[in-house]
Amino acid sequence: MTTINLHELAALDEAQRQALLARTEADLSTFLEPARRIVEAVREEGDAAIVRLAREIDKVELRPDGLLATEEEFAAAEKALEPEVKEAILYAVDNIRRFHEKQVPEPMWLEEIRPGAFAGERWTPISSVACYVPRGKGAFPSVMMMTAVPAVVAGVKEVIVLTPATPEGGIDAASLFAAKASGVGKVYRVGGAVAVAAAAFGTASIPKVAKIVGPGSPWVVAAKRLLADHIDTGLPAGPSEAIILADATANPDLAALDLLIEAEHGPDSSAYLVTDCREVAERALARLPELIANLGPQRREFVSKVLGGPRGGIVLAPSWDEALRFVNDYAPEHLEVLSDEPFAHLGGITEAGEILLGENSVITIANFCLGPDCVLPTGGWARSFSALGVYDFMKRASIGYVTKAGYGELARQARVLATYEGFEAHAQAVSPLRDRLAGRTES
Ligand SMILES: NC(=O)c1ccc[n+]([C@@H]2O[C@H](COP(=O)([O-])OP(=O)(O)OC[C@H]3O[C@@H](n4cnc5c(N)ncnc54)[C@H](O)[C@@H]3O)[C@@H](O)[C@H]2O)c1
Ligand SMILES: N[C@H](CO)Cc1c[nH]c[nH+]1
Ligand SMILES: [Zn+2]
């Protein structure tokens, strides 16, 4: 029998409230040291370490020259999959592509900021990126699509995928099919901290890349933290988390149903139903046991651990403002707003990776096929990071152009500031000496 937490916010002191806001990623202490040993092994031994660590950690036999998925494996995956799974993947890829194509910025803009002073920006794709697709507590063709599609839309030349092998040494069939549908052909069987290190340093068979994106277990998160000086590790995406925010008009049964969605990812996930309505809280609480009983043993164990543990359950706020304050302090990865008037609440929500409005906008739909990316900042990082998108696969260069006519005024102002900061060469470069060296009359 699962015990589900009912936290009455008004009865908590500040320390107890802060404890509810904490996430698994806040304490990586048990992962960092072993992850450091893994990273060093991959740096020193390359593919040999990948094979050895796959055997030791994942109990799977790999060949150093067999890490890359073959054409035969892609073909076999396509053959093995049920038509309805392939159709759903193609449908999702289409929506995800449509959404991300909307994000593509103008390649360049240039404005005349002052007479003769032009300034702007040019966007170009990052040259090489690794998409990490988890496969520990389940396969994630969804993450394959959500990472690969924006990379391809952005125009990244070298997109590779890193994903743990199946226990038989293969690669999940739907993930392979999704890679191909997304426009990516290089999929390597390597996972966890090993994969992050391989992307950072490169090995004989895996190319070193400029950036790694994609969510993962604390092993992946720990390795990214250790390797942040070697590779761009992008937005922090760790164990999944969600808040269902429900007002008095919400259907409590749906609130209970949707609370289980992200809680089932694993015991390290976080999930809260936040409401200011006691009736919604109590009716959802009463409904949960039967919904949990519908799940298989593993998912039942995960949701029970989350909803009865330190990072889950129902939060009853003394007012709607307090409910909103809790949500904004938490900065959830996924936020589902259950209300007859969900748009009325949008203005009060300032910190969330994804905001899904109303009872039809179910987290499940957004996780798989609505279009926006399901790779989102966790651990409170939604305060400053955004959902994965085309921008994560591109960078901007500032562009400047000063005409002969514009030069004089800009040079005068710059010389004053350079002199104030004590930069003599800076000042000299825009002094009358420049005019003489350029063979023109003083400006
Ligand atoms: N934030 C997001 O956008 C998002 C999206 C999807 C999934 N997720 C999260 O990603 C995570 C996926 O985790 P997962 O476990 O399913 O897959 P994973 O691929 O991230 O982790 C499995 C790998 O971790 C490594 N590992 C496992 N045990 C280890 C040990 N004892 N020592 C060293 N390495 C070890 C292994 O290499 C293994 O292959 C989940 O927490 C899920 O909630 C987040
Ligand atoms: N909820 C995950 C992001 O936190 C995405 C996902 C994919 N499959 C199931 N869920
Ligand atoms: Zn999910």
XYZ file of N, CA and C and ligand atoms in Angstrom, residues 38 57-58 132 134-137 140 143 164 191-192 215-217 219-220 237-240 265 268-269 333 374-376 378, ligand 1:
134
model
N 35.824 6.951 -14.509
C 35.353 6.532 -15.835
C 35.887 7.488 -16.909
N 29.918 -2.348 -16.264
C 28.755 -1.599 -15.743
C 27.443 -2.160 -16.284
N 27.386 -2.328 -17.596
C 26.106 -2.704 -18.223
C 26.007 -4.199 -18.534
N 22.821 12.795 -26.789
C 22.788 11.644 -25.879
C 21.346 11.166 -25.737
N 19.180 8.464 -23.706
C 19.286 7.497 -22.603
C 18.689 6.133 -22.965
N 19.148 5.122 -22.275
C 18.528 3.802 -22.376
C 18.955 3.014 -21.147
N 18.332 3.379 -20.031
C 18.637 2.679 -18.802
C 17.355 2.034 -18.315
N 16.452 2.907 -17.823
C 15.178 2.399 -17.302
C 14.138 2.309 -18.407
N 14.338 5.500 -25.328
C 13.826 6.855 -25.548
C 13.905 7.283 -27.018
N 13.500 10.976 -27.202
C 14.657 11.852 -27.011
C 15.519 11.877 -28.277
N 23.233 3.961 -24.850
C 23.698 2.671 -24.325
C 23.181 1.494 -25.158
N 27.122 4.515 -23.430
C 26.184 5.234 -22.565
C 26.825 5.796 -21.308
N 26.029 6.562 -20.581
C 26.417 7.091 -19.280
C 27.611 8.030 -19.346
N 19.310 14.477 -22.255
C 19.175 14.212 -20.817
C 19.853 12.912 -20.423
N 19.909 12.669 -19.137
C 20.472 11.400 -18.700
C 20.393 11.233 -17.202
N 20.824 10.055 -16.789
C 20.844 9.704 -15.369
C 21.896 10.554 -14.659
N 24.616 9.775 -13.692
C 25.956 9.464 -14.230
C 26.302 10.399 -15.378
N 25.315 10.642 -16.203
C 25.503 11.548 -17.345
C 25.679 12.977 -16.835
N 19.952 18.754 -18.069
C 18.714 17.945 -18.167
C 18.932 16.627 -17.434
N 18.482 16.583 -16.202
C 18.661 15.379 -15.391
C 17.349 14.643 -15.207
N 17.179 13.998 -14.050
C 15.954 13.230 -13.799
C 14.676 14.060 -14.005
N 13.701 13.444 -14.627
C 12.472 14.157 -15.007
C 11.696 14.643 -13.782
N 9.239 7.913 -14.155
C 10.547 7.791 -14.820
C 11.545 7.028 -13.963
N 14.469 8.626 -8.806
C 15.138 9.926 -8.658
C 14.325 11.067 -9.268
N 13.124 10.781 -9.789
C 12.268 11.830 -10.344
C 11.584 12.619 -9.231
N 10.530 21.489 -14.566
C 10.816 21.139 -15.959
C 9.495 21.182 -16.756
N 10.990 17.977 -25.713
C 10.784 17.373 -24.384
C 12.074 17.375 -23.577
N 13.170 17.818 -24.172
C 14.413 17.931 -23.395
C 14.425 19.330 -22.783
N 14.299 19.350 -21.470
C 14.043 20.598 -20.749
C 14.949 20.695 -19.536
N 16.157 20.776 -15.875
C 15.673 20.229 -14.608
C 16.449 20.885 -13.460
N 15.230 16.377 -18.596
C 14.851 15.792 -19.701
O 14.612 16.452 -20.698
C 14.707 14.289 -19.745
C 14.171 13.632 -20.882
C 14.118 12.229 -20.877
C 14.619 11.513 -19.798
N 15.116 12.193 -18.735
C 15.730 11.520 -17.603
O 16.900 10.901 -18.101
C 17.227 9.826 -17.230
C 17.570 8.604 -18.058
O 18.236 7.710 -17.221
P 18.392 6.186 -17.576
O 19.011 5.529 -16.395
O 17.103 5.668 -18.073
O 19.393 6.149 -18.802
P 20.882 6.674 -19.019
O 21.265 6.236 -20.388
O 21.005 8.130 -18.731
O 21.732 5.933 -17.933
C 22.115 4.592 -18.097
C 23.617 4.525 -18.162
O 24.157 5.021 -16.924
C 25.349 4.354 -16.627
N 25.322 3.741 -15.300
C 24.281 3.107 -14.719
N 24.671 2.594 -13.532
C 25.969 2.914 -13.376
C 26.935 2.667 -12.370
N 26.631 1.989 -11.245
N 28.195 3.123 -12.544
C 28.525 3.832 -13.652
N 27.650 4.091 -14.640
C 26.393 3.643 -14.499
C 25.530 3.266 -17.625
O 26.479 3.648 -18.579
C 24.168 3.141 -18.289
O 24.268 2.749 -19.624
C 16.040 9.600 -16.326
O 16.372 10.138 -15.061
C 14.929 10.423 -16.967
O 14.050 10.918 -16.013
C 15.179 13.545 -18.688
